[in-house]
């Protein structure tokens, strides 16, 4: 079947007007603005840490050391703002001015000198710290990789709908505490299945083997959850939001209906909870899963060679997002290709990449439109059922 399909390359045309070029003030303007916004957010988080930071994350980082990072971020925002102003007399100069203004407000609120003390843990909080660290980390790792080894060199950083995906990215990180509260509540229903002796046996095996056990168990749950979202007509409109991306990169992977974001975390928590692995194995898994989830969406032309036969790689997952017939409803796995192989949903023509991404029926292009999309579809189906 596959050998008969006429694979075509995807073309991304060059957009000279929107390209980032050195010396125009555009790069410095955007950097100044983003650093200004992040600095202000960080300062607000330092002012109200119990409401605006993540308990789990505070255990890992040193808030006082991060104040030094904030200090350099604030000064860099101002320097880049001034540079923008010097380089550009046109519209970009407003980016620089805005960056300086955000940073100035951050300074007025106390800047990097806000005293850091013990924090009262709150049941629910906004993960501003998680948002800032993940954003800076992703830019540092994934955006750099995309610029060094792009699959589509002409694809812009600010490609169509980058702002929509930035909203999803921010929401998913800010809502981390609500997601964890929901996921923990969900797994509490599985107390009956916990076996102390089984968990003890699991913890007695080497950490790296525990990690492999988690990857396979989590992959099994994620595979079937993902497949259900595709194959049950009632669930598809929720997952279709993730598939509405037409330009895939590190940021695009964040796009997903909040119902899917919450349900995915809650489901993957079941095997983690039942296995009762060591904290070290769990930490390796969480880091691996978070990095892989972003990596597989990247605009990355690196050949992963033999790893393609074991792990889910960008090319494999890009095929999952293809709107071409042979790729529809294939490649559900999140971590390894094992279950797609086993359950016959594997589609990976290694010589080719998809010619187009997206859904066959186009979704609304705004966050509100996409959030309400499942409701719209369900109501429409109900109506046609009643009039039939
Ligand atoms: Zn999917
Ligand atoms: Zn995806």
Short mmCIF file of C-alpha atoms and ligand atoms in Angstrom, two decimals:
data_model
loop_
_atom_site.label_atom_id
_atom_site.label_comp_id
_atom_site.label_asym_id
_atom_site.label_seq_id
_atom_site.Cartn_x
_atom_site.Cartn_y
_atom_site.Cartn_z
CA UNK A 1 0.00 0.00 0.00
CA UNK A 2 2.66 2.46 1.22
CA UNK A 3 4.98 1.82 -1.70
CA UNK A 4 2.18 2.99 -4.03
CA UNK A 5 1.75 6.31 -2.25
CA UNK A 6 3.27 9.26 -4.03
CA UNK A 7 5.28 11.00 -1.30
CA UNK A 8 6.01 14.64 -1.98
CA UNK A 9 8.33 17.00 -0.13
CA UNK A 10 6.90 19.86 1.91
CA UNK A 11 7.80 23.29 0.65
CA UNK A 12 8.26 26.20 3.00
CA UNK A 13 8.85 29.35 1.04
CA UNK A 14 11.25 32.04 2.13
CA UNK A 15 9.62 35.08 3.72
CA UNK A 16 12.25 37.80 3.50
CA UNK A 17 10.03 40.48 5.15
CA UNK A 18 9.53 38.46 8.32
CA UNK A 19 13.00 36.98 8.67
CA UNK A 20 15.19 37.90 11.63
CA UNK A 21 18.36 39.60 10.37
CA UNK A 22 21.20 41.02 12.40
CA UNK A 23 21.50 44.80 12.60
CA UNK A 24 17.84 45.72 12.08
CA UNK A 25 16.85 46.04 15.71
CA UNK A 26 14.24 43.35 15.44
CA UNK A 27 16.11 40.59 17.29
CA UNK A 28 17.26 42.95 20.05
CA UNK A 29 13.74 44.43 20.28
CA UNK A 30 12.01 41.09 20.76
CA UNK A 31 14.71 39.85 23.16
CA UNK A 32 14.43 43.05 25.23
CA UNK A 33 10.64 42.73 25.35
CA UNK A 34 10.63 39.02 26.29
CA UNK A 35 13.31 39.52 28.95
CA UNK A 36 11.38 42.53 30.30
CA UNK A 37 8.15 40.53 30.58
CA UNK A 38 9.94 37.52 32.15
CA UNK A 39 11.77 39.81 34.63
CA UNK A 40 8.52 41.43 35.72
CA UNK A 41 6.86 38.01 36.09
CA UNK A 42 9.84 36.74 38.12
CA UNK A 43 9.75 39.77 40.44
CA UNK A 44 6.01 39.29 41.03
CA UNK A 45 6.69 35.59 41.78
CA UNK A 46 9.39 36.62 44.32
CA UNK A 47 6.85 38.95 45.97
CA UNK A 48 4.12 36.29 46.30
CA UNK A 49 5.98 32.95 46.24
CA UNK A 50 3.33 30.83 47.92
CA UNK A 51 0.70 31.84 45.36
CA UNK A 52 2.92 32.11 42.29
CA UNK A 53 5.58 29.40 42.50
CA UNK A 54 5.52 25.60 42.38
CA UNK A 55 6.17 23.64 45.60
CA UNK A 56 7.73 20.66 43.74
CA UNK A 57 10.04 22.93 41.76
CA UNK A 58 11.18 25.05 44.72
CA UNK A 59 12.82 21.92 46.15
CA UNK A 60 15.09 21.71 43.09
CA UNK A 61 16.27 25.27 42.49
CA UNK A 62 17.96 27.82 44.72
CA UNK A 63 15.80 30.97 44.77
CA UNK A 64 18.74 33.15 45.89
CA UNK A 65 20.99 31.94 43.09
CA UNK A 66 18.24 32.54 40.55
CA UNK A 67 18.12 36.18 41.69
CA UNK A 68 21.55 36.54 40.09
CA UNK A 69 20.11 35.22 36.81
CA UNK A 70 17.25 37.70 37.18
CA UNK A 71 19.76 40.52 37.73
CA UNK A 72 21.56 39.75 34.45
CA UNK A 73 18.23 39.28 32.66
CA UNK A 74 17.03 42.73 33.77
CA UNK A 75 20.22 44.51 32.76
CA UNK A 76 20.34 42.65 29.43
CA UNK A 77 16.74 43.70 28.71
CA UNK A 78 17.69 47.36 29.24
CA UNK A 79 20.90 47.16 27.18
CA UNK A 80 19.04 45.43 24.31
CA UNK A 81 16.22 47.97 24.58
CA UNK A 82 18.70 50.84 24.15
CA UNK A 83 20.43 48.98 21.29
CA UNK A 84 17.07 48.58 19.51
CA UNK A 85 16.46 52.28 19.85
CA UNK A 86 19.87 53.08 18.36
CA UNK A 87 19.50 50.59 15.49
CA UNK A 88 15.95 51.33 14.49
CA UNK A 89 13.93 54.48 14.07
CA UNK A 90 10.90 52.54 12.81
CA UNK A 91 8.28 50.40 14.51
CA UNK A 92 10.78 48.04 16.19
CA UNK A 93 11.94 50.81 18.50
CA UNK A 94 8.63 50.38 20.37
CA UNK A 95 9.66 46.79 21.16
CA UNK A 96 12.79 48.16 22.84
CA UNK A 97 10.84 50.87 24.69
CA UNK A 98 8.33 48.27 25.94
CA UNK A 99 11.17 45.98 27.09
CA UNK A 100 12.74 48.84 29.08
CA UNK A 101 9.36 49.80 30.57
CA UNK A 102 8.61 46.25 31.76
CA UNK A 103 12.07 46.01 33.32
CA UNK A 104 11.69 49.47 34.93
CA UNK A 105 8.44 48.34 36.61
CA UNK A 106 10.27 45.16 37.76
CA UNK A 107 12.99 47.39 39.33
CA UNK A 108 10.36 49.60 41.02
CA UNK A 109 8.73 46.53 42.59
CA UNK A 110 12.01 45.52 44.21
CA UNK A 111 13.90 43.88 41.32
CA UNK A 112 16.43 41.22 42.18
CA UNK A 113 16.79 42.39 45.79
CA UNK A 114 13.53 41.03 47.20
CA UNK A 115 14.40 39.05 50.37
CA UNK A 116 13.97 35.30 50.01
CA UNK A 117 12.58 33.41 53.00
CA UNK A 118 10.72 30.20 53.82
CA UNK A 119 7.56 29.75 51.76
CA UNK A 120 4.19 28.56 53.07
CA UNK A 121 3.15 25.73 50.74
CA UNK A 122 -0.25 26.40 49.14
CA UNK A 123 -2.67 23.74 47.88
CA UNK A 124 -2.99 25.54 44.54
CA UNK A 125 -0.64 28.03 42.92
CA UNK A 126 0.34 29.44 39.54
CA UNK A 127 3.63 28.04 38.23
CA UNK A 128 5.25 31.32 37.15
CA UNK A 129 8.67 29.88 38.13
CA UNK A 130 8.01 26.76 36.04
CA UNK A 131 6.89 28.89 33.07
CA UNK A 132 10.01 31.09 33.15
CA UNK A 133 12.48 28.22 33.62
CA UNK A 134 10.84 26.04 30.95
CA UNK A 135 10.66 28.94 28.50
CA UNK A 136 14.32 29.91 28.91
CA UNK A 137 15.42 26.26 28.93
CA UNK A 138 13.43 25.44 25.78
CA UNK A 139 14.84 28.43 23.93
CA UNK A 140 18.35 27.50 25.00
CA UNK A 141 18.08 23.81 24.02
CA UNK A 142 15.41 23.41 21.35
CA UNK A 143 15.42 26.73 19.53
CA UNK A 144 19.22 26.50 19.28
CA UNK A 145 18.96 22.94 17.87
CA UNK A 146 16.33 24.10 15.35
CA UNK A 147 18.51 26.96 14.19
CA UNK A 148 21.61 24.74 13.91
CA UNK A 149 20.00 21.69 12.26
CA UNK A 150 16.66 22.73 10.78
CA UNK A 151 14.53 20.40 8.67
CA UNK A 152 12.88 23.44 7.06
CA UNK A 153 15.39 26.27 7.00
CA UNK A 154 12.81 28.77 5.76
CA UNK A 155 10.40 28.14 8.62
CA UNK A 156 10.38 31.25 10.80
CA UNK A 157 10.61 31.41 14.59
CA UNK A 158 7.53 33.62 14.46
CA UNK A 159 5.72 31.41 11.97
CA UNK A 160 1.90 31.61 11.65
CA UNK A 161 0.08 31.08 14.98
CA UNK A 162 3.21 31.21 17.17
CA UNK A 163 1.23 33.45 19.54
CA UNK A 164 -1.57 30.86 19.86
CA UNK A 165 0.99 28.20 20.77
CA UNK A 166 2.79 30.54 23.18
CA UNK A 167 -0.52 30.92 25.00
CA UNK A 168 -0.88 27.11 25.27
CA UNK A 169 2.74 26.83 26.44
CA UNK A 170 2.11 29.44 29.15
CA UNK A 171 -1.19 27.90 30.25
CA UNK A 172 0.25 24.37 30.52
CA UNK A 173 3.12 25.60 32.70
CA UNK A 174 1.13 28.05 34.84
CA UNK A 175 -1.48 25.35 35.55
CA UNK A 176 1.11 22.79 36.72
CA UNK A 177 -0.08 22.76 40.33
CA UNK A 178 -3.76 22.31 39.30
CA UNK A 179 -2.70 19.50 36.92
CA UNK A 180 -0.77 17.73 39.71
CA UNK A 181 -3.63 18.15 42.22
CA UNK A 182 -6.02 16.64 39.66
CA UNK A 183 -3.64 13.81 38.73
CA UNK A 184 -3.01 12.93 42.41
CA UNK A 185 -6.73 12.94 43.14
CA UNK A 186 -7.24 10.68 40.11
CA UNK A 187 -4.64 8.09 41.19
CA UNK A 188 -5.97 8.03 44.74
CA UNK A 189 -8.79 5.89 43.28
CA UNK A 190 -6.23 3.17 42.55
CA UNK A 191 -5.13 2.65 46.18
CA UNK A 192 -6.71 -0.81 46.12
CA UNK A 193 -4.25 -1.94 43.44
CA UNK A 194 -1.10 -0.91 45.33
CA UNK A 195 1.02 -3.85 46.54
CA UNK A 196 3.80 -3.11 49.01
CA UNK A 197 5.74 -6.30 48.20
CA UNK A 198 5.52 -5.67 44.44
CA UNK A 199 6.80 -2.12 44.94
CA UNK A 200 9.62 -3.40 47.14
CA UNK A 201 10.67 -5.82 44.39
CA UNK A 202 10.62 -3.02 41.84
CA UNK A 203 12.79 -0.81 44.06
CA UNK A 204 15.30 -3.63 44.49
CA UNK A 205 16.22 -3.60 40.78
CA UNK A 206 18.86 -1.16 39.42
CA UNK A 207 17.66 2.44 38.89
CA UNK A 208 18.26 2.31 35.14
CA UNK A 209 16.13 -0.84 34.81
CA UNK A 210 13.41 0.83 36.90
CA UNK A 211 13.56 3.72 34.43
CA UNK A 212 13.07 1.33 31.48
CA UNK A 213 10.11 -0.30 33.28
CA UNK A 214 8.48 3.12 33.79
CA UNK A 215 9.08 4.12 30.15
CA UNK A 216 7.40 0.96 28.84
CA UNK A 217 4.50 1.05 31.31
CA UNK A 218 3.86 4.77 30.73
CA UNK A 219 4.13 4.26 26.98
CA UNK A 220 1.51 1.50 27.11
CA UNK A 221 -0.97 3.76 28.94
CA UNK A 222 -0.19 6.78 26.74
CA UNK A 223 -0.48 4.68 23.57
CA UNK A 224 -4.01 3.51 24.40
CA UNK A 225 -5.11 6.88 25.70
CA UNK A 226 -3.86 8.52 22.52
CA UNK A 227 -5.45 5.85 20.34
CA UNK A 228 -8.79 6.29 22.15
CA UNK A 229 -8.66 10.04 21.43
CA UNK A 230 -8.27 9.22 17.73
CA UNK A 231 -10.66 6.33 17.39
CA UNK A 232 -13.64 7.32 19.56
CA UNK A 233 -15.59 9.91 17.58
CA UNK A 234 -16.75 11.56 20.80
CA UNK A 235 -13.15 12.15 21.98
CA UNK A 236 -11.56 13.18 18.69
CA UNK A 237 -12.71 16.87 18.73
CA UNK A 238 -10.75 17.35 21.99
CA UNK A 239 -7.53 15.86 20.58
CA UNK A 240 -8.08 17.53 17.19
CA UNK A 241 -6.87 20.76 18.83
CA UNK A 242 -3.35 19.27 19.10
CA UNK A 243 -3.59 18.17 15.47
CA UNK A 244 -4.67 21.61 14.25
CA UNK A 245 -1.01 22.72 14.14
CA UNK A 246 0.13 23.27 10.57
CA UNK A 247 3.66 24.55 11.30
CA UNK A 248 5.42 22.20 13.69
CA UNK A 249 8.25 23.29 15.95
CA UNK A 250 9.30 23.17 19.64
CA UNK A 251 6.48 25.51 20.63
CA UNK A 252 3.74 23.84 18.58
CA UNK A 253 3.82 20.67 20.69
CA UNK A 254 2.27 22.66 23.56
CA UNK A 255 -0.98 23.09 21.69
CA UNK A 256 -3.61 20.88 23.27
CA UNK A 257 -7.12 21.17 24.70
CA UNK A 258 -6.94 21.58 28.50
CA UNK A 259 -9.08 18.45 28.93
CA UNK A 260 -6.41 16.47 27.11
CA UNK A 261 -3.57 18.07 29.09
CA UNK A 262 -5.24 17.16 32.40
CA UNK A 263 -6.35 13.67 31.33
CA UNK A 264 -2.95 12.73 29.89
CA UNK A 265 -1.11 13.59 33.13
CA UNK A 266 -3.75 11.83 35.23
CA UNK A 267 -3.53 8.64 33.14
CA UNK A 268 0.27 8.47 33.05
CA UNK A 269 0.32 8.89 36.82
CA UNK A 270 -1.42 5.46 37.29
CA UNK A 271 1.58 3.26 36.31
CA UNK A 272 3.99 5.60 38.12
CA UNK A 273 1.89 5.32 41.28
CA UNK A 274 1.42 1.55 41.12
CA UNK A 275 5.08 0.79 40.36
CA UNK A 276 6.29 2.85 43.32
CA UNK A 277 9.77 3.31 41.83
CA UNK A 278 12.71 5.14 43.46
CA UNK A 279 12.70 8.93 43.43
CA UNK A 280 15.89 8.84 41.29
CA UNK A 281 14.28 6.65 38.59
CA UNK A 282 11.17 8.85 38.66
CA UNK A 283 13.25 12.01 38.25
CA UNK A 284 15.10 10.53 35.26
CA UNK A 285 11.77 9.54 33.69
CA UNK A 286 10.10 12.94 34.24
CA UNK A 287 13.10 14.74 32.71
CA UNK A 288 13.29 12.30 29.79
CA UNK A 289 9.53 12.55 29.11
CA UNK A 290 9.49 16.35 29.28
CA UNK A 291 12.47 16.72 26.90
CA UNK A 292 11.23 14.06 24.46
CA UNK A 293 7.74 15.61 24.27
CA UNK A 294 9.23 18.89 23.04
CA UNK A 295 11.98 17.32 20.91
CA UNK A 296 9.60 15.19 18.80
CA UNK A 297 7.77 18.31 17.61
CA UNK A 298 10.96 20.23 16.73
CA UNK A 299 11.74 21.41 13.22
CA UNK A 300 14.84 19.24 13.30
CA UNK A 301 16.58 17.61 10.36
CA UNK A 302 19.02 15.51 12.45
CA UNK A 303 19.05 11.85 11.47
CA UNK A 304 18.58 9.77 14.59
CA UNK A 305 19.90 6.65 12.83
CA UNK A 306 19.35 3.39 14.74
CA UNK A 307 17.51 5.30 17.52
CA UNK A 308 14.59 5.55 15.06
CA UNK A 309 14.05 1.82 15.61
CA UNK A 310 13.66 2.23 19.36
CA UNK A 311 12.52 5.71 20.32
CA UNK A 312 9.88 8.14 19.12
CA UNK A 313 11.89 10.73 17.15
CA UNK A 314 10.88 14.00 15.45
CA UNK A 315 10.41 12.38 12.00
CA UNK A 316 8.24 9.59 13.50
CA UNK A 317 6.00 12.03 15.38
CA UNK A 318 5.86 14.47 12.47
CA UNK A 319 4.27 11.59 10.52
CA UNK A 320 1.65 11.39 13.28
CA UNK A 321 0.76 15.02 12.49
CA UNK A 322 0.56 14.48 8.73
CA UNK A 323 -2.76 15.02 6.99
CA UNK A 324 -1.81 12.52 4.27
CA UNK A 325 -3.88 9.38 3.93
CA UNK A 326 -1.37 6.61 4.77
CA UNK A 327 -0.34 8.43 7.97
CA UNK A 328 -3.82 9.08 9.40
CA UNK A 329 -4.36 7.32 12.78
CA UNK A 330 -0.80 5.98 13.05
CA UNK A 331 2.23 6.49 15.35
CA UNK A 332 0.42 6.90 18.68
CA UNK A 333 3.37 6.07 20.93
CA UNK A 334 4.94 8.74 23.11
CA UNK A 335 8.28 7.21 24.13
CA UNK A 336 9.22 4.08 22.13
CA UNK A 337 7.95 2.67 18.83
CA UNK A 338 7.20 -0.69 20.50
CA UNK A 339 3.41 -0.50 20.81
CA UNK A 340 2.88 0.97 17.34
CA UNK A 341 4.84 -1.98 15.99
CA UNK A 342 2.97 -4.46 18.17
CA UNK A 343 -0.53 -3.12 17.48
CA UNK A 344 0.08 -2.42 13.77
CA UNK A 345 -0.24 1.35 13.77
CA UNK A 346 3.35 2.03 12.69
CA UNK A 347 3.93 4.33 9.71
CA UNK A 348 7.47 5.47 9.11
CA UNK A 349 8.75 5.87 5.53
CA UNK A 350 12.27 6.91 6.58
CA UNK A 351 13.14 8.48 3.22
CA UNK A 352 10.25 10.93 3.46
CA UNK A 353 8.77 13.63 5.63
CA UNK A 354 5.11 14.71 5.50
CA UNK A 355 4.07 17.10 2.74
CA UNK A 356 1.42 18.73 4.93
CA UNK A 357 0.34 18.86 8.57
CA UNK A 358 -3.03 19.43 10.20
CA UNK A 359 -6.54 18.02 10.26
CA UNK A 360 -8.69 17.15 7.25
CA UNK A 361 -11.43 19.42 8.67
CA UNK A 362 -9.86 22.74 9.60
CA UNK A 363 -10.35 23.91 13.21
CA UNK A 364 -10.85 27.51 14.43
CA UNK A 365 -7.56 29.40 14.55
CA UNK A 366 -7.97 31.05 17.98
CA UNK A 367 -7.50 29.65 21.51
CA UNK A 368 -11.15 30.40 22.42
CA UNK A 369 -12.43 28.88 19.17
CA UNK A 370 -10.33 25.75 19.73
CA UNK A 371 -11.34 25.43 23.40
CA UNK A 372 -15.02 25.59 22.45
CA UNK A 373 -14.57 23.40 19.35
CA UNK A 374 -15.48 20.04 21.02
CA UNK A 375 -18.66 21.57 22.46
CA UNK A 376 -19.58 22.93 19.03
CA UNK A 377 -19.06 19.53 17.39
CA UNK A 378 -21.01 17.65 20.09
CA UNK A 379 -23.94 20.09 19.93
CA UNK A 380 -24.02 19.84 16.14
CA UNK A 381 -24.06 16.04 16.32
CA UNK A 382 -26.88 16.11 18.89
CA UNK A 383 -28.90 18.43 16.67
CA UNK A 384 -28.50 16.27 13.55
CA UNK A 385 -29.39 13.18 15.63
CA UNK A 386 -32.63 14.81 16.78
CA UNK A 387 -33.62 16.11 13.35
CA UNK A 388 -32.75 12.82 11.64
ZN1 LIG B 1 -2.76 12.35 17.92
ZN1 LIG B 2 2.19 15.97 18.65
#
